[in-house]
Amino acid sequence: MSKRNSAEAKRAARERLRAEREREEKKARTRRRLAVGGAAVAILAMAGGIGMAVASMGGGGDNTDWGAVRSQLDDGGNGEDAAFPTAAPANATGDDGLTVRVGEEDAANTLTLYEDPRCPACAAFEQSTGETVSQGVENGDYAVEYVFGTFLDDRLTGSGSKNALNALGAALDVSPEAFVAYHDALYSAEFHPEESSDEFADDDYLIEIAQSVPELADNQQFEDAVQNSTFAVWALQMSDKFNADDEVTGTPTLKFNGEVVDTPQTPEDFTAMVEANSVE
């Protein structure tokens, strides 16, 4: 093993230890939330009003009937009587309202990121390279367009990817800056769940994550959109857009100026990819 490999191995070991500590801290927070919730339920039960009390709490779980959303979409239900709203979030663009573009509108280069909210590889990419991506947008090197899939809900069962995508729509409806900050929080080591865990299916957890974003903290507009499935139809339309791209076979997938590129494993690899593919 070369000195460079030895140093990289030590760095990788430190990163694994850091990630393990963060996972344990997240598990501890989850246990505390469950303990508090269990204690509250026990007290209500003793009072004899648990049924009514739980109903009035209004929390926990995914409030969206995704089967009904899919049926409405497949049936073309876009009229005033549609059960679920069909409008795209404010700040979405494109003829279909499914373009989520961040950065200078006339940027010469475009990075397109294909991600699934539950994807651990996406979380790893965002945690290692997300800051570098954001710096390039700030510098005007390129704009970023996001396309989200929800295939992990089918593969792993659950609704966390779809539910998180509805929440991302709610954040985009507030502002592009709120969307980016919330996107980064969802994929952060602090909040992103294990692949097999469907924590994003819990509306309350998605709202809890939003408290780390100043523009979304205690934002009633955002919270109502999460809990009322305001952008559920849009979320499935976005997922359909993801599925329709035959060049995308997994996540994360990156395209630069419309061409699929190898997913960079480090910030340095990402910077080299941008330099090699950019146009003036």
mmCIF file of C-alpha atoms in Angstrom:
data_model
loop_
_atom_site.group_PDB
_atom_site.id
_atom_site.type_symbol
_atom_site.label_atom_id
_atom_site.label_comp_id
_atom_site.label_asym_id
_atom_site.label_seq_id
_atom_site.Cartn_x
_atom_site.Cartn_y
_atom_site.Cartn_z
ATOM 1 C CA MET A 1 0.000 0.000 0.000
ATOM 2 C CA SER A 2 1.404 3.390 -0.989
ATOM 3 C CA LYS A 3 1.579 6.327 1.421
ATOM 4 C CA ARG A 4 -1.224 7.949 -0.485
ATOM 5 C CA ASN A 5 -3.397 4.861 -0.181
ATOM 6 C CA SER A 6 -2.540 4.617 3.513
ATOM 7 C CA ALA A 7 -3.588 8.216 4.063
ATOM 8 C CA GLU A 8 -6.771 7.685 2.107
ATOM 9 C CA ALA A 9 -7.513 4.556 4.128
ATOM 10 C CA LYS A 10 -7.085 6.473 7.364
ATOM 11 C CA ARG A 11 -9.333 9.239 6.087
ATOM 12 C CA ALA A 12 -11.931 6.691 5.029
ATOM 13 C CA ALA A 13 -11.757 5.081 8.477
ATOM 14 C CA ARG A 14 -12.292 8.456 10.138
ATOM 15 C CA GLU A 15 -15.260 9.119 7.873
ATOM 16 C CA ARG A 16 -16.764 5.739 8.733
ATOM 17 C CA LEU A 17 -16.385 6.467 12.430
ATOM 18 C CA ARG A 18 -17.963 9.890 11.981
ATOM 19 C CA ALA A 19 -20.844 8.424 10.011
ATOM 20 C CA GLU A 20 -21.365 5.733 12.636
ATOM 21 C CA ARG A 21 -21.480 8.337 15.415
ATOM 22 C CA GLU A 22 -24.017 10.356 13.447
ATOM 23 C CA ARG A 23 -26.149 7.265 12.859
ATOM 24 C CA GLU A 24 -26.105 6.446 16.568
ATOM 25 C CA GLU A 25 -27.027 10.028 17.442
ATOM 26 C CA LYS A 26 -29.942 9.912 14.976
ATOM 27 C CA LYS A 27 -31.131 6.604 16.421
ATOM 28 C CA ALA A 28 -30.971 8.114 19.897
ATOM 29 C CA ARG A 29 -33.079 11.084 18.784
ATOM 30 C CA THR A 30 -35.602 8.713 17.247
ATOM 31 C CA ARG A 31 -35.766 6.668 20.465
ATOM 32 C CA ARG A 32 -36.348 9.865 22.459
ATOM 33 C CA ARG A 33 -39.188 10.891 20.138
ATOM 34 C CA LEU A 34 -40.763 7.477 20.446
ATOM 35 C CA ALA A 35 -40.388 7.495 24.214
ATOM 36 C CA VAL A 36 -42.028 10.892 24.511
ATOM 37 C CA GLY A 37 -44.812 9.837 22.151
ATOM 38 C CA GLY A 38 -45.364 6.594 24.061
ATOM 39 C CA ALA A 39 -45.562 8.392 27.360
ATOM 40 C CA ALA A 40 -48.095 10.845 25.965
ATOM 41 C CA VAL A 41 -50.282 8.034 24.640
ATOM 42 C CA ALA A 42 -50.119 6.221 27.968
ATOM 43 C CA ILE A 43 -51.278 9.302 29.839
ATOM 44 C CA LEU A 44 -54.142 9.816 27.413
ATOM 45 C CA ALA A 45 -55.176 6.193 27.784
ATOM 46 C CA MET A 46 -55.295 6.556 31.548
ATOM 47 C CA ALA A 47 -57.559 9.538 31.087
ATOM 48 C CA GLY A 48 -59.922 7.354 29.100
ATOM 49 C CA GLY A 49 -59.963 9.571 26.031
ATOM 50 C CA ILE A 50 -57.266 8.054 23.881
ATOM 51 C CA GLY A 51 -59.385 7.646 20.753
ATOM 52 C CA MET A 52 -60.465 11.248 20.562
ATOM 53 C CA ALA A 53 -57.064 12.512 21.676
ATOM 54 C CA VAL A 54 -55.139 10.620 19.023
ATOM 55 C CA ALA A 55 -57.530 11.879 16.362
ATOM 56 C CA SER A 56 -57.031 15.446 17.493
ATOM 57 C CA MET A 57 -53.226 15.145 17.501
ATOM 58 C CA GLY A 58 -53.283 14.843 13.687
ATOM 59 C CA GLY A 59 -49.664 13.704 13.526
ATOM 60 C CA GLY A 60 -47.718 10.702 12.411
ATOM 61 C CA GLY A 61 -47.575 8.879 9.132
ATOM 62 C CA ASP A 62 -48.250 9.819 5.545
ATOM 63 C CA ASN A 63 -51.578 11.595 5.069
ATOM 64 C CA THR A 64 -51.598 10.950 1.318
ATOM 65 C CA ASP A 65 -53.593 8.186 -0.375
ATOM 66 C CA TRP A 66 -51.064 7.634 -3.147
ATOM 67 C CA GLY A 67 -53.248 5.064 -4.897
ATOM 68 C CA ALA A 68 -55.963 7.688 -5.229
ATOM 69 C CA VAL A 69 -53.440 10.223 -6.504
ATOM 70 C CA ARG A 70 -52.265 7.788 -9.169
ATOM 71 C CA SER A 71 -55.835 7.002 -10.190
ATOM 72 C CA GLN A 72 -56.648 10.692 -10.527
ATOM 73 C CA LEU A 73 -53.544 11.264 -12.630
ATOM 74 C CA ASP A 74 -54.172 8.258 -14.868
ATOM 75 C CA ASP A 75 -57.815 9.273 -15.324
ATOM 76 C CA GLY A 76 -56.826 12.795 -16.315
ATOM 77 C CA GLY A 77 -58.641 14.301 -13.329
ATOM 78 C CA ASN A 78 -57.528 17.921 -13.503
ATOM 79 C CA GLY A 79 -60.852 19.724 -13.127
ATOM 80 C CA GLU A 80 -62.108 21.807 -10.270
ATOM 81 C CA ASP A 81 -63.628 18.740 -8.657
ATOM 82 C CA ALA A 82 -60.313 16.850 -8.544
ATOM 83 C CA ALA A 83 -59.597 15.464 -5.091
ATOM 84 C CA PHE A 84 -55.942 16.476 -5.204
ATOM 85 C CA PRO A 85 -54.594 19.841 -6.413
ATOM 86 C CA THR A 86 -52.897 19.708 -9.792
ATOM 87 C CA ALA A 87 -51.001 22.989 -9.844
ATOM 88 C CA ALA A 88 -47.209 22.886 -9.915
ATOM 89 C CA PRO A 89 -45.274 24.639 -7.153
ATOM 90 C CA ALA A 90 -44.402 28.265 -7.637
ATOM 91 C CA ASN A 91 -40.862 28.536 -9.025
ATOM 92 C CA ALA A 92 -41.197 25.353 -11.078
ATOM 93 C CA THR A 93 -40.812 26.096 -14.782
ATOM 94 C CA GLY A 94 -41.130 24.451 -18.179
ATOM 95 C CA ASP A 95 -44.220 23.759 -20.254
ATOM 96 C CA ASP A 96 -45.171 20.931 -17.908
ATOM 97 C CA GLY A 97 -44.234 22.711 -14.680
ATOM 98 C CA LEU A 98 -41.771 19.920 -13.889
ATOM 99 C CA THR A 99 -38.499 21.765 -14.406
ATOM 100 C CA VAL A 100 -36.733 22.600 -11.159
ATOM 101 C CA ARG A 101 -33.845 24.843 -12.176
ATOM 102 C CA VAL A 102 -31.488 26.548 -9.754
ATOM 103 C CA GLY A 103 -28.929 29.089 -10.861
ATOM 104 C CA GLU A 104 -28.611 31.617 -13.642
ATOM 105 C CA GLU A 105 -31.368 31.158 -16.212
ATOM 106 C CA ASP A 106 -28.979 31.830 -19.106
ATOM 107 C CA ALA A 107 -26.058 29.798 -17.748
ATOM 108 C CA ALA A 108 -24.037 28.328 -20.605
ATOM 109 C CA ASN A 109 -23.855 24.921 -18.895
ATOM 110 C CA THR A 110 -26.478 22.768 -17.206
ATOM 111 C CA LEU A 111 -25.962 19.980 -14.691
ATOM 112 C CA THR A 112 -28.977 17.680 -14.391
ATOM 113 C CA LEU A 113 -29.208 15.593 -11.229
ATOM 114 C CA TYR A 114 -31.448 12.512 -11.113
ATOM 115 C CA GLU A 115 -32.096 11.442 -7.523
ATOM 116 C CA ASP A 116 -34.515 9.445 -5.361
ATOM 117 C CA PRO A 117 -35.148 10.943 -1.899
ATOM 118 C CA ARG A 118 -34.607 7.576 -0.154
ATOM 119 C CA CYS A 119 -31.432 6.740 -2.117
ATOM 120 C CA PRO A 120 -28.381 6.223 0.141
ATOM 121 C CA ALA A 121 -25.972 6.681 -2.770
ATOM 122 C CA CYS A 122 -27.615 10.056 -3.478
ATOM 123 C CA ALA A 123 -27.137 10.990 0.170
ATOM 124 C CA ALA A 124 -23.477 9.973 -0.014
ATOM 125 C CA PHE A 125 -22.991 12.063 -3.167
ATOM 126 C CA GLU A 126 -24.705 15.106 -1.665
ATOM 127 C CA GLN A 127 -22.776 14.836 1.598
ATOM 128 C CA SER A 128 -19.407 14.602 -0.166
ATOM 129 C CA THR A 129 -19.931 16.797 -3.223
ATOM 130 C CA GLY A 130 -23.079 18.852 -2.658
ATOM 131 C CA GLU A 131 -21.178 21.856 -1.343
ATOM 132 C CA THR A 132 -18.954 21.836 -4.439
ATOM 133 C CA VAL A 133 -22.041 21.642 -6.672
ATOM 134 C CA SER A 134 -23.574 24.633 -4.886
ATOM 135 C CA GLN A 135 -20.357 26.628 -5.209
ATOM 136 C CA GLY A 136 -20.340 26.088 -8.971
ATOM 137 C CA VAL A 137 -23.917 27.367 -9.201
ATOM 138 C CA GLU A 138 -22.999 30.415 -7.123
ATOM 139 C CA ASN A 139 -19.986 31.068 -9.358
ATOM 140 C CA GLY A 140 -22.178 30.909 -12.473
ATOM 141 C CA ASP A 141 -20.315 27.906 -13.883
ATOM 142 C CA TYR A 142 -23.612 26.109 -14.553
ATOM 143 C CA ALA A 143 -27.228 25.886 -13.495
ATOM 144 C CA VAL A 144 -28.629 22.739 -11.884
ATOM 145 C CA GLU A 145 -31.854 21.019 -12.846
ATOM 146 C CA TYR A 146 -33.304 18.369 -10.517
ATOM 147 C CA VAL A 147 -35.348 15.349 -11.607
ATOM 148 C CA PHE A 148 -36.643 13.064 -8.865
ATOM 149 C CA GLY A 149 -37.708 9.446 -9.020
ATOM 150 C CA THR A 150 -39.603 7.370 -6.478
ATOM 151 C CA PHE A 151 -38.713 3.838 -7.592
ATOM 152 C CA LEU A 152 -37.328 2.915 -4.167
ATOM 153 C CA ASP A 153 -40.853 3.032 -2.727
ATOM 154 C CA ASP A 154 -41.737 0.132 -5.022
ATOM 155 C CA ARG A 155 -38.487 -1.713 -4.466
ATOM 156 C CA LEU A 156 -38.415 -1.333 -0.678
ATOM 157 C CA THR A 157 -42.175 -0.797 -0.118
ATOM 158 C CA GLY A 158 -43.492 2.346 1.502
ATOM 159 C CA SER A 159 -44.132 5.915 0.399
ATOM 160 C CA GLY A 160 -41.172 7.903 1.734
ATOM 161 C CA SER A 161 -39.792 8.916 -1.655
ATOM 162 C CA LYS A 162 -43.156 10.180 -2.901
ATOM 163 C CA ASN A 163 -43.925 11.895 0.387
ATOM 164 C CA ALA A 164 -40.529 13.615 0.490
ATOM 165 C CA LEU A 165 -41.032 14.733 -3.099
ATOM 166 C CA ASN A 166 -44.355 16.336 -2.138
ATOM 167 C CA ALA A 167 -42.459 18.142 0.641
ATOM 168 C CA LEU A 168 -39.754 19.262 -1.795
ATOM 169 C CA GLY A 169 -42.533 20.723 -3.937
ATOM 170 C CA ALA A 170 -43.833 22.532 -0.867
ATOM 171 C CA ALA A 171 -40.363 23.977 -0.238
ATOM 172 C CA LEU A 172 -40.017 25.029 -3.892
ATOM 173 C CA ASP A 173 -43.374 26.762 -3.599
ATOM 174 C CA VAL A 174 -41.865 28.962 -0.875
ATOM 175 C CA SER A 175 -38.695 29.845 -2.807
ATOM 176 C CA PRO A 176 -35.830 28.279 -4.790
ATOM 177 C CA GLU A 177 -33.523 28.999 -1.865
ATOM 178 C CA ALA A 178 -35.829 27.158 0.538
ATOM 179 C CA PHE A 179 -35.951 24.226 -1.887
ATOM 180 C CA VAL A 180 -32.158 23.947 -2.089
ATOM 181 C CA ALA A 181 -31.714 24.205 1.671
ATOM 182 C CA TYR A 182 -34.446 21.636 2.320
ATOM 183 C CA HIS A 183 -33.064 19.300 -0.362
ATOM 184 C CA ASP A 184 -29.658 19.475 1.312
ATOM 185 C CA ALA A 185 -31.204 18.814 4.737
ATOM 186 C CA LEU A 186 -33.093 15.734 3.489
ATOM 187 C CA TYR A 187 -29.851 14.209 2.199
ATOM 188 C CA SER A 188 -27.732 15.249 5.183
ATOM 189 C CA ALA A 189 -26.112 12.759 7.519
ATOM 190 C CA GLU A 190 -28.238 14.176 10.329
ATOM 191 C CA PHE A 191 -31.608 13.493 8.744
ATOM 192 C CA HIS A 192 -31.328 10.982 5.907
ATOM 193 C CA PRO A 193 -32.636 7.574 7.038
ATOM 194 C CA GLU A 194 -31.228 4.155 6.309
ATOM 195 C CA GLU A 195 -32.367 2.798 2.952
ATOM 196 C CA SER A 196 -34.639 0.198 4.565
ATOM 197 C CA SER A 197 -36.247 2.759 6.879
ATOM 198 C CA ASP A 198 -39.278 4.647 5.540
ATOM 199 C CA GLU A 199 -38.970 7.641 7.864
ATOM 200 C CA PHE A 200 -39.764 10.091 5.056
ATOM 201 C CA ALA A 201 -43.276 8.590 4.984
ATOM 202 C CA ASP A 202 -43.916 10.471 8.238
ATOM 203 C CA ASP A 203 -45.214 13.993 7.587
ATOM 204 C CA ASP A 204 -44.162 15.041 11.062
ATOM 205 C CA TYR A 205 -40.568 13.991 10.389
ATOM 206 C CA LEU A 206 -40.475 15.967 7.149
ATOM 207 C CA ILE A 207 -41.737 19.013 9.030
ATOM 208 C CA GLU A 208 -39.184 18.403 11.778
ATOM 209 C CA ILE A 209 -36.392 18.456 9.182
ATOM 210 C CA ALA A 210 -37.751 21.753 7.859
ATOM 211 C CA GLN A 211 -37.081 23.390 11.217
ATOM 212 C CA SER A 212 -33.392 23.391 10.232
ATOM 213 C CA VAL A 213 -34.215 25.671 7.261
ATOM 214 C CA PRO A 214 -34.853 29.237 8.469
ATOM 215 C CA GLU A 215 -37.307 30.036 5.660
ATOM 216 C CA LEU A 216 -39.356 26.905 6.420
ATOM 217 C CA ALA A 217 -39.190 26.816 10.217
ATOM 218 C CA ASP A 218 -42.722 27.212 11.621
ATOM 219 C CA ASN A 219 -43.887 28.089 8.098
ATOM 220 C CA GLN A 220 -47.603 27.300 8.017
ATOM 221 C CA GLN A 221 -47.775 27.460 4.220
ATOM 222 C CA PHE A 222 -45.123 24.761 3.950
ATOM 223 C CA GLU A 223 -46.601 22.592 6.704
ATOM 224 C CA ASP A 224 -50.097 22.745 5.211
ATOM 225 C CA ALA A 225 -48.752 21.715 1.806
ATOM 226 C CA VAL A 226 -46.956 18.731 3.356
ATOM 227 C CA GLN A 227 -49.949 17.553 5.371
ATOM 228 C CA ASN A 228 -52.611 18.310 2.733
ATOM 229 C CA SER A 229 -50.859 16.553 -0.177
ATOM 230 C CA THR A 230 -50.823 19.817 -2.109
ATOM 231 C CA PHE A 231 -48.112 18.688 -4.514
ATOM 232 C CA ALA A 232 -48.803 14.942 -4.532
ATOM 233 C CA VAL A 233 -49.979 14.984 -8.170
ATOM 234 C CA TRP A 234 -46.913 17.010 -9.137
ATOM 235 C CA ALA A 235 -44.715 14.507 -7.272
ATOM 236 C CA LEU A 236 -46.052 11.592 -9.318
ATOM 237 C CA GLN A 237 -45.739 13.591 -12.527
ATOM 238 C CA MET A 238 -42.105 14.270 -11.646
ATOM 239 C CA SER A 239 -41.604 10.561 -10.940
ATOM 240 C CA ASP A 240 -43.099 9.748 -14.356
ATOM 241 C CA LYS A 241 -40.664 12.205 -15.970
ATOM 242 C CA PHE A 242 -37.809 10.381 -14.255
ATOM 243 C CA ASN A 243 -39.089 6.994 -15.431
ATOM 244 C CA ALA A 244 -39.473 8.208 -19.014
ATOM 245 C CA ASP A 245 -35.733 8.863 -19.409
ATOM 246 C CA ASP A 246 -34.282 5.606 -20.742
ATOM 247 C CA GLU A 247 -30.735 6.849 -20.139
ATOM 248 C CA VAL A 248 -31.322 6.924 -16.387
ATOM 249 C CA THR A 249 -31.100 3.467 -14.855
ATOM 250 C CA GLY A 250 -30.322 4.327 -11.226
ATOM 251 C CA THR A 251 -29.530 7.114 -8.813
ATOM 252 C CA PRO A 252 -27.672 9.310 -8.611
ATOM 253 C CA THR A 253 -27.310 9.882 -12.338
ATOM 254 C CA LEU A 254 -25.665 13.048 -13.601
ATOM 255 C CA LYS A 255 -25.976 14.643 -17.018
ATOM 256 C CA PHE A 256 -23.835 17.579 -18.038
ATOM 257 C CA ASN A 257 -25.182 19.548 -20.971
ATOM 258 C CA GLY A 258 -27.527 16.672 -21.715
ATOM 259 C CA GLU A 259 -24.905 13.900 -21.725
ATOM 260 C CA VAL A 260 -24.688 11.223 -19.021
ATOM 261 C CA VAL A 261 -21.350 11.381 -17.186
ATOM 262 C CA ASP A 262 -19.747 9.028 -14.701
ATOM 263 C CA THR A 263 -20.849 9.862 -11.183
ATOM 264 C CA PRO A 264 -17.915 11.612 -9.494
ATOM 265 C CA GLN A 265 -16.769 9.965 -6.295
ATOM 266 C CA THR A 266 -15.028 13.030 -4.837
ATOM 267 C CA PRO A 267 -15.339 16.813 -5.090
ATOM 268 C CA GLU A 268 -12.095 16.805 -7.071
ATOM 269 C CA ASP A 269 -13.535 14.325 -9.566
ATOM 270 C CA PHE A 270 -16.641 16.496 -9.907
ATOM 271 C CA THR A 271 -14.595 19.630 -10.572
ATOM 272 C CA ALA A 272 -12.542 17.789 -13.194
ATOM 273 C CA MET A 273 -15.735 16.550 -14.871
ATOM 274 C CA VAL A 274 -17.118 20.092 -15.070
ATOM 275 C CA GLU A 275 -13.886 21.450 -16.510
ATOM 276 C CA ALA A 276 -13.725 18.692 -19.122
ATOM 277 C CA ASN A 277 -17.322 19.132 -20.321
ATOM 278 C CA SER A 278 -18.049 22.841 -19.998
ATOM 279 C CA VAL A 279 -18.686 25.128 -22.937
ATOM 280 C CA GLU A 280 -18.052 28.846 -22.979
#
